[in-house]
Amino acid sequence: MGKIIVLIGAPGAGKGTQARLLEERRGIPQISTGDMFREMKNADTPLAREVQAIMAEGKLVSDELTFQVVKDRTSREEKSYVLDGFPRTAIQAEMLEILAAEQNKKIQAIEVDIPSAELVKRLTGRRSCATCGEIYNIYLKPPKKDNVCDFHPETQLTHRADDNKQIVVTRLATYQIQTEPLLSYYERTGRLKKVSGEGDLESIYWEINKLI
Ligand code: AP5
Ligand code: MG
């Protein structure tokens, strides 16, 4: 028995940053559909090319494929885990109910809330380490040395292809239309908690930590 902790928030809200801290400090695995799709798109298969094209436009991968990936990845988790970026549609939320029942786990949703004005800076300034996945921001959380990871000085930081201004606008709209309605669904069913995604990483972490 364990919990499925669902982090919901706009692109750039800090889901990945906080999920990584929960994994590092509390040993609760971070399961990020975005990260899994980014790994997949490096493969040279028709499916991988399709995923790459969808992500490049800032749209959503199909519910069926996304659910398959989540189901496969979570099947080996006996204890609690964090879902970062899933569910993102009403259908995915329904699929998760079935999965949670099969895995005998309770769902707890946490909204990471942030005003959209802040998001463009967070996304266009984001850089990450291809070796360990550490997330930086050239404006808000710079690495110690320009463009290299603090833990892997041999690795140049990368900039996500979907983190340019034009695609960010589509990603935000996709979030507002498809994902935001899930907040009222979890609220109605008494499973939603909310934290502010503004402020320093540590205080946000402690807020989330208190809730789970
Ligand atoms: P995904 O990778 O999930 O992207 P996203 O939801 O757009 O979220 P981000 O990863 O951009 O933001 P984040 O909240 O993790 O923020 P982060 O911690 O990095 O999905 C990518 C794509 O995959 C989708 O567009 C879609 O195509 C596909 N996909 C994924 N899941 C899917 C699904 N379920 N169904 C269908 N398709 C799916 O932080 C952002 C920046 O801010 C960083 O630079 C960080 O350093 C900085 N920062 C974070 N917190 C703070 C803080 N408190 N103060 C200052 N800076 C901060
Ligand atoms: Mg992320």
Short mmCIF file of C-alpha atoms and ligand atoms in Angstrom, two decimals:
data_model
loop_
_atom_site.label_atom_id
_atom_site.label_comp_id
_atom_site.label_asym_id
_atom_site.label_seq_id
_atom_site.Cartn_x
_atom_site.Cartn_y
_atom_site.Cartn_z
CA MET A 1 0.00 0.00 0.00
CA GLY A 2 1.19 3.50 -0.71
CA LYS A 3 0.07 6.73 -2.26
CA ILE A 4 0.13 8.09 -5.75
CA ILE A 5 1.10 11.73 -5.39
CA VAL A 6 -0.01 13.68 -8.44
CA LEU A 7 1.74 17.02 -9.01
CA ILE A 8 -0.38 19.32 -11.14
CA GLY A 9 0.79 22.69 -12.37
CA ALA A 10 1.40 24.75 -15.47
CA PRO A 11 4.55 24.25 -17.53
CA GLY A 12 7.37 25.76 -15.47
CA ALA A 13 5.48 25.65 -12.16
CA GLY A 14 8.32 23.61 -10.62
CA LYS A 15 6.88 20.08 -10.69
CA GLY A 16 10.13 18.50 -11.84
CA THR A 17 12.27 20.50 -9.43
CA GLN A 18 10.13 19.51 -6.45
CA ALA A 19 9.66 15.89 -7.53
CA ARG A 20 13.43 15.49 -7.80
CA LEU A 21 13.82 16.84 -4.23
CA LEU A 22 11.21 14.37 -2.94
CA GLU A 23 13.07 11.53 -4.59
CA GLU A 24 16.46 12.68 -3.33
CA ARG A 25 15.41 13.38 0.23
CA ARG A 26 12.53 11.03 0.91
CA GLY A 27 13.21 8.29 -1.59
CA ILE A 28 9.79 8.68 -3.25
CA PRO A 29 10.40 7.92 -6.94
CA GLN A 30 9.69 10.67 -9.49
CA ILE A 31 7.83 9.38 -12.50
CA SER A 32 7.78 12.07 -15.17
CA THR A 33 5.95 11.37 -18.41
CA GLY A 34 7.72 14.34 -20.03
CA ASP A 35 11.15 12.89 -19.14
CA MET A 36 10.12 9.44 -20.38
CA PHE A 37 8.90 10.87 -23.69
CA ARG A 38 12.07 12.92 -24.08
CA GLU A 39 14.11 9.74 -23.69
CA MET A 40 11.91 7.95 -26.18
CA LYS A 41 12.23 10.61 -28.84
CA ASN A 42 15.95 9.91 -29.20
CA ALA A 43 15.12 6.50 -30.62
CA ASP A 44 14.78 6.23 -34.38
CA THR A 45 11.37 4.56 -34.68
CA PRO A 46 8.10 5.81 -36.22
CA LEU A 47 6.53 6.05 -32.75
CA ALA A 48 9.46 8.03 -31.39
CA ARG A 49 9.28 10.41 -34.36
CA GLU A 50 5.55 10.91 -33.78
CA VAL A 51 6.12 11.71 -30.08
CA GLN A 52 8.88 14.13 -31.02
CA ALA A 53 6.62 15.97 -33.48
CA ILE A 54 3.81 16.32 -30.91
CA MET A 55 6.14 17.59 -28.19
CA ALA A 56 7.79 20.03 -30.56
CA GLU A 57 4.38 21.63 -31.13
CA GLY A 58 3.55 21.81 -27.41
CA LYS A 59 0.57 19.48 -27.79
CA LEU A 60 -0.28 16.30 -25.90
CA VAL A 61 0.74 12.76 -26.76
CA SER A 62 -2.27 10.39 -27.07
CA ASP A 63 -3.95 9.23 -23.89
CA GLU A 64 -3.51 5.56 -24.85
CA LEU A 65 0.24 5.75 -25.39
CA THR A 66 0.75 7.92 -22.32
CA PHE A 67 -1.22 5.55 -20.15
CA GLN A 68 0.70 2.55 -21.45
CA VAL A 69 3.98 4.22 -20.54
CA VAL A 70 2.72 5.10 -17.04
CA LYS A 71 1.28 1.65 -16.44
CA ASP A 72 4.52 -0.09 -17.47
CA ARG A 73 6.71 2.24 -15.45
CA THR A 74 4.61 2.12 -12.25
CA SER A 75 4.02 -1.63 -12.25
CA ARG A 76 7.24 -2.21 -10.32
CA GLU A 77 6.50 0.39 -7.62
CA GLU A 78 5.19 -1.21 -4.47
CA LYS A 79 5.31 1.91 -2.31
CA SER A 80 4.35 5.55 -2.88
CA TYR A 81 5.47 7.40 -5.99
CA VAL A 82 5.13 10.87 -7.49
CA LEU A 83 3.53 11.41 -10.88
CA ASP A 84 5.02 14.52 -12.49
CA GLY A 85 2.99 15.48 -15.57
CA PHE A 86 0.30 12.81 -15.44
CA PRO A 87 -2.72 12.88 -15.63
CA ARG A 88 -3.18 15.79 -18.01
CA THR A 89 -6.63 15.09 -19.46
CA ALA A 90 -9.98 13.92 -18.06
CA ILE A 91 -9.50 10.54 -19.74
CA GLN A 92 -6.04 10.12 -18.20
CA ALA A 93 -7.56 10.93 -14.80
CA GLU A 94 -10.12 8.16 -15.31
CA MET A 95 -7.39 5.76 -16.36
CA LEU A 96 -5.46 6.62 -13.23
CA GLU A 97 -8.44 5.76 -11.02
CA ILE A 98 -8.42 2.25 -12.48
CA LEU A 99 -4.66 1.90 -12.12
CA ALA A 100 -4.77 3.13 -8.51
CA ALA A 101 -7.48 0.57 -7.68
CA GLU A 102 -5.40 -2.21 -9.30
CA GLN A 103 -2.33 -1.14 -7.36
CA ASN A 104 -4.32 -0.66 -4.15
CA LYS A 105 -3.10 2.90 -3.75
CA LYS A 106 -4.77 6.19 -2.83
CA ILE A 107 -4.46 9.25 -5.06
CA GLN A 108 -3.42 12.58 -3.59
CA ALA A 109 -3.23 15.59 -5.87
CA ILE A 110 -1.10 18.64 -5.14
CA GLU A 111 -1.46 21.78 -7.20
CA VAL A 112 1.68 23.86 -7.65
CA ASP A 113 0.22 27.25 -8.39
CA ILE A 114 2.05 30.06 -10.12
CA PRO A 115 0.97 33.20 -12.01
CA SER A 116 1.50 32.87 -15.75
CA ALA A 117 3.58 36.06 -15.93
CA GLU A 118 6.45 34.26 -14.15
CA LEU A 119 6.39 31.20 -16.38
CA VAL A 120 7.99 32.49 -19.57
CA LYS A 121 11.15 33.46 -17.68
CA ARG A 122 11.24 30.12 -15.92
CA LEU A 123 10.92 28.19 -19.16
CA THR A 124 13.09 30.21 -21.50
CA GLY A 125 15.80 30.36 -18.79
CA ARG A 126 15.69 26.65 -17.96
CA ARG A 127 18.73 24.47 -18.64
CA SER A 128 19.28 20.88 -17.60
CA CYS A 129 22.05 18.33 -17.26
CA ALA A 130 21.77 15.47 -19.73
CA THR A 131 23.73 13.21 -17.37
CA CYS A 132 21.82 13.55 -14.08
CA GLY A 133 18.74 15.60 -15.02
CA GLU A 134 19.52 18.42 -12.56
CA ILE A 135 17.39 21.47 -13.43
CA TYR A 136 18.84 24.99 -13.54
CA ASN A 137 17.71 28.42 -14.60
CA ILE A 138 20.05 31.03 -16.02
CA TYR A 139 18.06 33.83 -14.35
CA LEU A 140 16.74 32.17 -11.19
CA LYS A 141 18.94 29.18 -10.32
CA PRO A 142 22.19 29.42 -12.25
CA PRO A 143 24.83 26.70 -12.14
CA LYS A 144 28.07 27.58 -10.30
CA LYS A 145 29.94 27.76 -13.59
CA ASP A 146 28.32 28.99 -16.80
CA ASN A 147 26.54 26.32 -18.81
CA VAL A 148 27.95 23.26 -17.04
CA CYS A 149 26.38 21.05 -14.39
CA ASP A 150 27.54 21.51 -10.77
CA PHE A 151 27.83 17.74 -10.42
CA HIS A 152 29.06 16.87 -13.93
CA PRO A 153 31.54 19.55 -14.99
CA GLU A 154 32.15 17.60 -18.21
CA THR A 155 28.50 17.97 -19.27
CA GLN A 156 27.27 21.07 -21.11
CA LEU A 157 23.75 22.03 -20.06
CA THR A 158 20.96 21.59 -22.59
CA HIS A 159 18.01 23.76 -23.47
CA ARG A 160 14.71 21.97 -24.13
CA ALA A 161 13.44 22.27 -27.70
CA ASP A 162 9.93 23.16 -26.48
CA ASP A 163 11.20 25.95 -24.21
CA ASN A 164 11.03 28.71 -26.81
CA LYS A 165 8.51 31.54 -26.45
CA GLN A 166 6.19 30.48 -29.25
CA ILE A 167 5.83 26.87 -28.07
CA VAL A 168 5.52 27.98 -24.45
CA VAL A 169 2.36 29.89 -25.41
CA THR A 170 0.84 26.72 -26.91
CA ARG A 171 1.90 24.62 -23.91
CA LEU A 172 0.25 27.08 -21.54
CA ALA A 173 -2.97 27.06 -23.57
CA THR A 174 -2.91 23.25 -23.69
CA TYR A 175 -2.55 23.22 -19.91
CA GLN A 176 -5.41 25.67 -19.36
CA ILE A 177 -7.83 23.84 -21.65
CA GLN A 178 -7.00 20.19 -20.97
CA THR A 179 -5.39 19.94 -17.55
CA GLU A 180 -6.69 22.76 -15.35
CA PRO A 181 -10.21 21.23 -15.18
CA LEU A 182 -8.67 18.28 -13.32
CA LEU A 183 -8.12 20.57 -10.34
CA SER A 184 -11.86 20.87 -9.70
CA TYR A 185 -12.25 17.13 -10.22
CA TYR A 186 -9.73 16.38 -7.44
CA GLU A 187 -11.17 19.15 -5.29
CA ARG A 188 -14.71 17.77 -5.59
CA THR A 189 -13.50 14.34 -4.59
CA GLY A 190 -11.67 15.76 -1.55
CA ARG A 191 -8.16 14.89 -2.74
CA LEU A 192 -6.67 18.26 -3.68
CA LYS A 193 -4.10 20.26 -1.73
CA LYS A 194 -2.56 23.44 -2.98
CA VAL A 195 0.86 25.06 -2.57
CA SER A 196 2.20 28.28 -3.99
CA GLY A 197 4.95 27.67 -6.55
CA GLU A 198 6.34 31.16 -5.92
CA GLY A 199 9.19 31.77 -3.54
CA ASP A 200 12.35 29.84 -2.84
CA LEU A 201 12.69 26.15 -3.67
CA GLU A 202 13.27 25.12 -0.08
CA SER A 203 10.12 26.70 1.36
CA ILE A 204 8.02 25.18 -1.41
CA TYR A 205 9.63 21.81 -0.75
CA TRP A 206 8.76 21.99 2.95
CA GLU A 207 5.17 22.93 2.16
CA ILE A 208 4.80 19.89 -0.09
CA ASN A 209 6.68 17.68 2.33
CA LYS A 210 4.19 18.59 5.07
CA LEU A 211 1.28 17.50 2.90
CA ILE A 212 2.44 13.98 2.13
P1 AP5 B 1 6.71 18.01 -19.31
O1 AP5 B 1 8.12 17.65 -19.40
O2 AP5 B 1 5.88 17.45 -18.24
O3 AP5 B 1 6.60 19.59 -19.34
P2 AP5 B 1 5.59 20.61 -18.62
O4 AP5 B 1 4.38 20.10 -17.99
O5 AP5 B 1 5.39 21.63 -19.67
O6 AP5 B 1 6.35 21.06 -17.38
P3 AP5 B 1 7.83 21.51 -17.31
O7 AP5 B 1 8.72 20.33 -17.20
O8 AP5 B 1 8.11 22.50 -18.40
O9 AP5 B 1 7.81 22.36 -15.96
P4 AP5 B 1 8.03 21.90 -14.46
O10 AP5 B 1 6.76 22.22 -13.71
O11 AP5 B 1 8.57 20.52 -14.33
O12 AP5 B 1 9.10 22.97 -14.00
P5 AP5 B 1 10.65 22.80 -13.58
O13 AP5 B 1 10.75 22.19 -12.23
O14 AP5 B 1 11.47 22.24 -14.67
O15 AP5 B 1 5.98 17.63 -20.70
C1 AP5 B 1 6.59 17.94 -21.94
C2 AP5 B 1 5.73 17.45 -23.09
O16 AP5 B 1 5.59 16.01 -23.03
C3 AP5 B 1 4.29 17.95 -23.13
O17 AP5 B 1 4.20 19.23 -23.73
C4 AP5 B 1 3.60 16.85 -23.94
O18 AP5 B 1 3.86 16.98 -25.32
C5 AP5 B 1 4.30 15.59 -23.44
N1 AP5 B 1 3.60 15.02 -22.27
C6 AP5 B 1 4.08 14.91 -20.99
N2 AP5 B 1 3.19 14.34 -20.18
C7 AP5 B 1 2.09 14.06 -20.94
C8 AP5 B 1 0.82 13.48 -20.67
N3 AP5 B 1 0.49 13.09 -19.43
N4 AP5 B 1 -0.06 13.37 -21.69
C9 AP5 B 1 0.26 13.76 -22.95
N5 AP5 B 1 1.44 14.31 -23.27
C10 AP5 B 1 2.36 14.47 -22.28
O19 AP5 B 1 11.00 24.36 -13.40
C11 AP5 B 1 10.99 25.25 -14.51
C12 AP5 B 1 12.12 26.28 -14.36
O20 AP5 B 1 11.85 27.12 -13.26
C13 AP5 B 1 13.51 25.67 -14.12
O21 AP5 B 1 14.47 26.44 -14.80
C14 AP5 B 1 13.70 25.79 -12.59
O22 AP5 B 1 15.06 25.91 -12.25
C15 AP5 B 1 12.91 27.06 -12.29
N6 AP5 B 1 12.27 27.02 -10.98
C16 AP5 B 1 11.52 26.00 -10.46
N7 AP5 B 1 11.05 26.35 -9.24
C17 AP5 B 1 11.52 27.61 -9.00
C18 AP5 B 1 11.36 28.51 -7.90
N8 AP5 B 1 10.65 28.20 -6.82
N9 AP5 B 1 11.95 29.71 -8.00
C19 AP5 B 1 12.70 30.04 -9.11
N10 AP5 B 1 12.88 29.23 -10.17
C20 AP5 B 1 12.29 28.03 -10.11
MG MG B 2 9.14 19.02 -15.72
#
